[in-house]
Amino acid sequence: MFRWPSQVLVLLDSCRLLREPKTQEDFRCHLVGAATAELSAERIRKEIVDCGLETCVIYHGRRFGEDKEALFTKANAFLLPTFDDCFPLVILEAMQHALPVISTPVGAIPDMVDEGVTGLLVPTGDAGALARAMRRLMDAPEAARTMGRAGLARFLERHTTQQFEHNLLRILQDALPSPQRQ
């Protein structure tokens, strides 16, 4: 299998697969994030055009604050076909917005995304599997919303600041000798 040089190109290839004449899925993919030394903004735009995706893929570059919030609010799902992220906080942001997540089983992502419950995990670099996962959520919007709600519940249960403080306090209490144990 050919390995794309970037997760962005895998995402674009999966969008191209959804747009093939046999399926002609109607969707919008909002691509958000900084260009890299490996993949410039100009190349991303060229790839979008070369794949025939200019009507369904919109490249926004980096977004912060209200601009980023607006994109999360309008989304139906969140995709991060990463090759090597350890603990991508953006997944927690997506879960906080009750979005089902499609990502890859690298780093701590399998601990964050419960397969089939809060989202879907696809093999790294597999545009076909990513396209199938995207189609699965598009074909079952109620199931996607259920996954998003489960993701929000998981976020609230495990990843809020209050929960982090509680866990840290518990770890410290367990590590420190208690007067009763002496």
Rosetta silent file (secondary structure, phi, psi, omega in degrees, C-alpha in Angstrom):
SEQUENCE: MFRWPSQVLVLLDSCRLLREPKTQEDFRCHLVGAATAELSAERIRKEIVDCGLETCVIYHGRRFGEDKEALFTKANAFLLPTFDDCFPLVILEAMQHALPVISTPVGAIPDMVDEGVTGLLVPTGDAGALARAMRRLMDAPEAARTMGRAGLARFLERHTTQQFEHNLLRILQDALPSPQRQ
SCORE:     score description
SCORE:     0.000 S_00000001
   1 L     0.000  135.972  177.896    0.000    0.000    0.000 S_00000001
   2 L   -73.123  132.290  179.179    1.303    3.470   -0.880 S_00000001
   3 L  -102.207  118.312  178.226    1.866    5.643    2.184 S_00000001
   4 L   -65.710  151.545  179.714    1.027    9.291    1.665 S_00000001
   5 L   -75.467   -3.735 -176.114    3.546   11.780    3.023 S_00000001
   6 L  -155.804  146.418  175.353    0.904   13.478    5.127 S_00000001
   7 H   -61.253  -28.519  178.558   -2.312   12.791    6.990 S_00000001
   8 H   -63.167  -42.067 -179.642   -3.800   15.685    5.004 S_00000001
   9 H   -68.668  -33.517  175.096   -3.244   13.831    1.751 S_00000001
  10 H   -63.575  -44.518  178.205   -4.840   10.693    3.203 S_00000001
  11 H   -61.025  -45.061  178.944   -7.878   12.784    4.148 S_00000001
  12 H   -63.174  -40.039  178.557   -8.046   14.320    0.664 S_00000001
  13 H   -64.974  -37.623  177.674   -7.767   10.889   -0.941 S_00000001
  14 H   -66.323  -37.498  176.087  -10.619    9.607    1.237 S_00000001
  15 H   -65.170  -39.508  177.130  -12.729   12.600    0.169 S_00000001
  16 H   -60.995  -40.868  178.450  -11.867   11.827   -3.459 S_00000001
  17 H   -62.751  -36.903  177.635  -13.068    8.256   -2.940 S_00000001
  18 H   -68.826  -25.748 -177.704  -16.372    9.574   -1.600 S_00000001
  19 L   -93.291    2.728  179.942  -16.739   11.778   -4.696 S_00000001
  20 L   -55.852  150.775 -176.446  -16.135    8.996   -7.227 S_00000001
  21 L   -53.146  -29.809 -179.625  -18.795    8.890   -9.957 S_00000001
  22 L   -67.167  -33.886 -173.927  -20.319    5.745   -8.447 S_00000001
  23 L  -106.549  -43.797 -179.317  -21.098    7.398   -5.141 S_00000001
  24 L    43.916   47.157  176.956  -21.071   11.187   -5.646 S_00000001
  25 L   -59.481  138.722  175.825  -21.580   11.753   -1.932 S_00000001
  26 L   -97.126  113.430 -178.166  -22.615   15.301   -1.102 S_00000001
  27 L  -154.826  166.399  173.055  -20.506   16.495    1.814 S_00000001
  28 L  -127.233  132.084  176.526  -18.293   19.331    3.001 S_00000001
  29 E  -116.771  115.846  177.938  -14.899   18.767    4.567 S_00000001
  30 E   -96.705  107.951 -177.107  -13.483   21.761    6.404 S_00000001
  31 E   -90.105  115.350 -175.564   -9.735   21.261    6.583 S_00000001
  32 E  -122.542  132.174  176.508   -8.297   23.197    9.515 S_00000001
  33 L   148.361  161.517 -177.714   -4.671   23.380   10.547 S_00000001
  34 L   -75.584  146.251  169.603   -1.341   24.920    9.778 S_00000001
  35 L   -67.451  162.121 -179.021    0.629   24.070    6.706 S_00000001
  36 L  -125.984  173.712  174.952    3.934   22.351    7.398 S_00000001
  37 L   -62.055  -32.590  179.976    7.392   22.268    5.879 S_00000001
  38 L   -73.496  -33.793 -173.229    6.315   18.958    4.345 S_00000001
  39 L  -141.491  101.300 -178.092    3.038   20.284    2.951 S_00000001
  40 L   -74.877  163.282  176.701    2.636   23.991    2.186 S_00000001
  41 H   -59.882  -38.950  179.407   -0.704   25.792    1.993 S_00000001
  42 H   -63.065  -41.757  179.577   -0.194   26.169   -1.767 S_00000001
  43 H   -68.090  -38.412  177.438    0.323   22.427   -2.174 S_00000001
  44 H   -59.571  -47.694  179.477   -2.761   21.669   -0.071 S_00000001
  45 H   -61.446  -41.135  178.355   -4.846   23.957   -2.308 S_00000001
  46 H   -63.371  -42.692  178.939   -3.308   22.364   -5.441 S_00000001
  47 H   -62.552  -39.561  178.076   -4.072   18.859   -4.146 S_00000001
  48 H   -59.245  -46.412  179.316   -7.692   19.875   -3.488 S_00000001
  49 H   -67.177  -45.830 -178.566   -8.032   21.058   -7.093 S_00000001
  50 H   -60.996  -30.623  178.536   -6.105   18.087   -8.537 S_00000001
  51 L   -85.628   -2.003 -179.247   -8.443   15.700   -6.706 S_00000001
  52 L    71.428   31.031 -173.427  -11.493   17.566   -8.050 S_00000001
  53 L  -108.388   10.995 -174.533  -12.570   18.475   -4.526 S_00000001
  54 L   -62.863  -18.175  177.325  -12.792   22.259   -4.757 S_00000001
  55 L   -89.530  -11.943 -176.546  -16.592   22.152   -4.313 S_00000001
  56 L  -127.960  -10.675  177.146  -16.510   20.020   -1.171 S_00000001
  57 E  -116.514  124.312  179.820  -13.171   20.611    0.633 S_00000001
  58 E  -116.050  120.831  178.862  -12.494   24.014    2.121 S_00000001
  59 E   -93.961  121.180 -176.612   -9.009   24.729    3.452 S_00000001
  60 E  -102.826  -14.774 -172.082   -9.075   27.226    6.324 S_00000001
  61 E    72.051 -157.168  179.722   -5.483   27.111    7.578 S_00000001
  62 L   -75.192  143.077  176.737   -5.024   27.649   11.311 S_00000001
  63 L  -136.258  143.603 -178.522   -8.026   28.830   13.293 S_00000001
  64 L  -135.234  163.666  171.015   -8.267   30.025   16.871 S_00000001
  65 H    54.583 -130.644 -175.950  -10.864   31.266   19.327 S_00000001
  66 H   -62.594  -36.062  178.604  -14.268   32.110   17.893 S_00000001
  67 H   -62.430  -44.792  178.766  -13.301   31.054   14.352 S_00000001
  68 H   -66.507  -43.588  179.474  -12.309   27.596   15.563 S_00000001
  69 H   -58.289  -42.865 -179.538  -15.367   27.397   17.830 S_00000001
  70 H   -62.655  -38.906  178.684  -17.670   28.205   14.896 S_00000001
  71 H   -67.262  -41.642  175.962  -16.198   25.384   12.824 S_00000001
  72 H   -61.575  -43.203 -176.391  -16.669   22.880   15.650 S_00000001
  73 H   -62.974  -35.324 -178.031  -20.247   24.083   16.174 S_00000001
  74 H   -83.474  -15.426 -172.539  -21.175   23.579   12.497 S_00000001
  75 L   -75.431  154.446  173.586  -19.502   20.171   12.151 S_00000001
  76 L  -103.085  -19.579 -179.720  -21.226   16.790   12.124 S_00000001
  77 L  -159.170  164.784  178.135  -18.048   14.792   12.808 S_00000001
  78 E  -125.464  131.603 -179.618  -14.345   15.286   13.481 S_00000001
  79 E  -119.542  133.308  173.842  -11.578   13.525   11.536 S_00000001
  80 E  -141.427   86.957 -178.496   -7.928   13.228   12.502 S_00000001
  81 L   -82.435   56.259 -172.879   -6.200   10.583   10.369 S_00000001
  82 L   -69.514  153.512  176.002   -2.933   11.077   12.240 S_00000001
  83 L   -96.024  -27.942 -168.615    0.180    8.986   11.803 S_00000001
  84 L  -156.381   20.082  177.202    1.857    9.696   15.119 S_00000001
  85 L   -67.720  141.492 -179.633    0.088   12.020   17.568 S_00000001
  86 L   -85.025  -55.200 -179.435    0.567   10.964   21.173 S_00000001
  87 L  -146.704   77.212 -174.464   -2.393   12.669   22.901 S_00000001
  88 L   -69.800  110.501 -179.199   -4.060   15.098   20.492 S_00000001
  89 H   -61.439  -24.654 -179.861   -6.016   17.588   22.571 S_00000001
  90 H   -62.439  -27.582  174.923   -8.060   18.520   19.512 S_00000001
  91 H   -65.333  -41.250  176.965   -9.859   15.179   19.893 S_00000001
  92 H   -63.716  -37.393  176.504  -10.937   16.252   23.379 S_00000001
  93 H   -62.037  -42.399  178.584  -12.140   19.544   21.895 S_00000001
  94 H   -63.554  -42.721  178.794  -14.216   17.619   19.361 S_00000001
  95 H   -64.088  -38.014  177.795  -15.657   15.416   22.112 S_00000001
  96 H   -61.369  -26.511  178.119  -16.452   18.534   24.139 S_00000001
  97 L   -95.510   13.966  177.709  -18.543   19.650   21.142 S_00000001
  98 L    59.061   39.836  177.607  -20.375   16.283   21.032 S_00000001
  99 L  -102.167  135.403  170.902  -18.795   15.287   17.713 S_00000001
 100 L   -66.919  144.831 -175.911  -18.136   11.672   16.784 S_00000001
 101 E  -111.046  134.338  168.739  -14.430   11.208   16.121 S_00000001
 102 E  -114.706  121.983 -179.046  -12.784    9.298   13.304 S_00000001
 103 E  -149.838 -164.745 -177.603   -9.088    8.786   13.920 S_00000001
 104 L  -116.883  155.805 -176.749   -6.310    6.211   13.950 S_00000001
 105 L   -84.568   61.677  178.322   -5.205    3.847   16.731 S_00000001
 106 L  -117.285  155.816  178.981   -1.915    5.583   17.554 S_00000001
 107 L    54.154 -136.573 -178.970   -0.629    6.931   20.850 S_00000001
 108 L   -89.055    5.149 -176.429   -3.356    7.411   23.441 S_00000001
 109 H   -57.801  -41.662  177.378   -6.124    7.788   20.855 S_00000001
 110 H   -62.291  -22.459  175.025   -7.600    4.303   21.528 S_00000001
 111 H   -80.321  -23.625 -179.430   -7.927    5.376   25.182 S_00000001
 112 H   -87.974  -43.849 -175.930   -9.688    8.559   24.105 S_00000001
 113 L  -105.680  115.904  178.373  -11.927    7.173   21.345 S_00000001
 114 L   -87.563  108.226 -175.062  -13.973    4.110   22.225 S_00000001
 115 E   -49.442  123.452  177.629  -14.388    2.264   18.906 S_00000001
 116 L    79.364   -7.634 -179.014  -18.024    2.210   17.832 S_00000001
 117 L  -109.890  -53.666  179.068  -19.120    4.109   20.953 S_00000001
 118 L  -108.658   -5.386 -179.817  -17.584    7.594   20.750 S_00000001
 119 E   169.807 -163.464 -176.604  -16.195    7.276   17.246 S_00000001
 120 E  -129.991  142.562  176.582  -14.380    5.073   14.774 S_00000001
 121 E  -113.558  133.309 -178.987  -10.730    4.071   14.461 S_00000001
 122 L  -123.199  153.771  179.024   -9.207    3.302   11.063 S_00000001
 123 L   -59.454  142.109  179.934   -5.783    1.945   10.135 S_00000001
 124 L   -59.515  130.263  175.973   -3.110    4.619    9.788 S_00000001
 125 L    78.786    6.693 -175.908   -2.635    5.805    6.209 S_00000001
 126 L  -100.474   93.342 -177.857   -5.634    3.868    4.834 S_00000001
 127 H   -63.322  -35.298  178.976   -7.692    6.327    2.766 S_00000001
 128 H   -63.627  -45.307  178.774  -10.190    3.609    1.802 S_00000001
 129 H   -65.552  -37.827  177.745  -10.916    2.733    5.424 S_00000001
 130 H   -64.463  -43.280  178.283  -11.216    6.428    6.266 S_00000001
 131 H   -62.397  -40.752  179.147  -13.685    6.945    3.398 S_00000001
 132 H   -65.093  -39.770  178.031  -15.731    3.953    4.571 S_00000001
 133 H   -65.049  -42.168  177.775  -15.814    5.336    8.127 S_00000001
 134 H   -61.170  -45.686 -179.986  -16.890    8.742    6.816 S_00000001
 135 H   -62.381  -39.870  179.645  -19.611    7.115    4.701 S_00000001
 136 H   -57.298  -45.600  179.325  -20.754    5.065    7.718 S_00000001
 137 H   -71.654  -35.830  178.999  -21.387    8.225    9.750 S_00000001
 138 H   -66.669  -36.166 -179.135  -22.939   10.059    6.798 S_00000001
 139 H   -78.342  -16.749 -178.014  -25.328    7.158    6.159 S_00000001
 140 L  -131.919   70.303 -175.531  -26.333    6.902    9.825 S_00000001
 141 H   -61.126  -32.775  178.869  -26.640   10.460   11.177 S_00000001
 142 H   -69.246  -39.458  175.649  -28.528    9.377   14.298 S_00000001
 143 H   -63.428  -38.597  177.045  -25.808    6.852   15.143 S_00000001
 144 H   -63.004  -43.373  178.456  -23.236    9.616   14.582 S_00000001
 145 H   -64.465  -37.974  177.404  -25.110   11.909   16.963 S_00000001
 146 H   -62.801  -43.007  176.800  -25.292    9.090   19.532 S_00000001
 147 H   -62.208  -41.752  179.096  -21.511    8.622   19.263 S_00000001
 148 H   -61.761  -43.254  177.842  -21.044   12.365   19.674 S_00000001
 149 H   -64.546  -38.389  177.506  -23.183   12.429   22.813 S_00000001
 150 H   -66.083  -36.117  176.563  -21.227    9.450   24.186 S_00000001
 151 H   -64.964  -41.437  176.763  -18.000   11.326   23.434 S_00000001
 152 H   -62.467  -44.131  178.485  -19.254   14.366   25.335 S_00000001
 153 H   -60.884  -41.473  178.502  -20.189   12.164   28.291 S_00000001
 154 H   -64.787  -41.892  177.122  -16.707   10.589   28.210 S_00000001
 155 H   -58.583  -48.992 -178.390  -15.115   14.045   28.067 S_00000001
 156 H   -64.140  -34.605 -179.320  -17.131   15.213   31.076 S_00000001
 157 H   -74.165  -35.286 -169.600  -16.352   12.022   32.982 S_00000001
 158 H  -119.154  -21.831 -164.712  -12.612   11.916   32.302 S_00000001
 159 L  -125.932   10.770  176.262  -11.162   15.096   30.851 S_00000001
 160 L   -76.020  163.870  176.733  -12.510   18.233   32.520 S_00000001
 161 H   -59.363  -41.899  179.637  -10.192   20.416   34.587 S_00000001
 162 H   -61.001  -43.344  179.355  -12.065   19.353   37.712 S_00000001
 163 H   -66.386  -39.008  177.582  -11.572   15.674   36.848 S_00000001
 164 H   -60.770  -46.676  179.475   -7.880   16.285   36.114 S_00000001
 165 H   -62.122  -42.013  178.473   -7.428   17.978   39.499 S_00000001
 166 H   -60.940  -46.316 -179.406   -9.273   15.143   41.246 S_00000001
 167 H   -64.713  -42.067  179.154   -7.078   12.523   39.559 S_00000001
 168 H   -63.463  -43.543  178.008   -3.885   14.428   40.319 S_00000001
 169 H   -60.709  -43.503  178.616   -4.859   14.829   43.971 S_00000001
 170 H   -61.735  -41.969  178.636   -5.613   11.109   44.222 S_00000001
 171 H   -63.219  -44.704  179.514   -2.221   10.245   42.687 S_00000001
 172 H   -64.943  -40.919  178.838   -0.429   12.557   45.098 S_00000001
 173 H   -64.098  -38.879  178.719   -2.355   11.200   48.070 S_00000001
 174 H   -68.715  -30.543 -176.712   -1.491    7.654   47.054 S_00000001
 175 H   -81.839  -29.318 -177.275    2.205    8.585   46.634 S_00000001
 176 L   -87.130  142.673  177.969    2.596   10.417   49.928 S_00000001
 177 L   -69.947  134.562  178.177    2.857    8.469   53.178 S_00000001
 178 L   -91.256  151.999  178.506   -0.224    8.975   55.302 S_00000001
 179 H   -58.961  -29.573 -178.861    0.078    9.460   59.069 S_00000001
 180 H   -73.323  -25.240 -177.717   -2.056    6.343   59.576 S_00000001
 181 H   -86.358   -7.959 -176.859    0.353    4.156   57.584 S_00000001
 182 L   -84.129    0.000    0.000    3.409    5.137   59.641 S_00000001
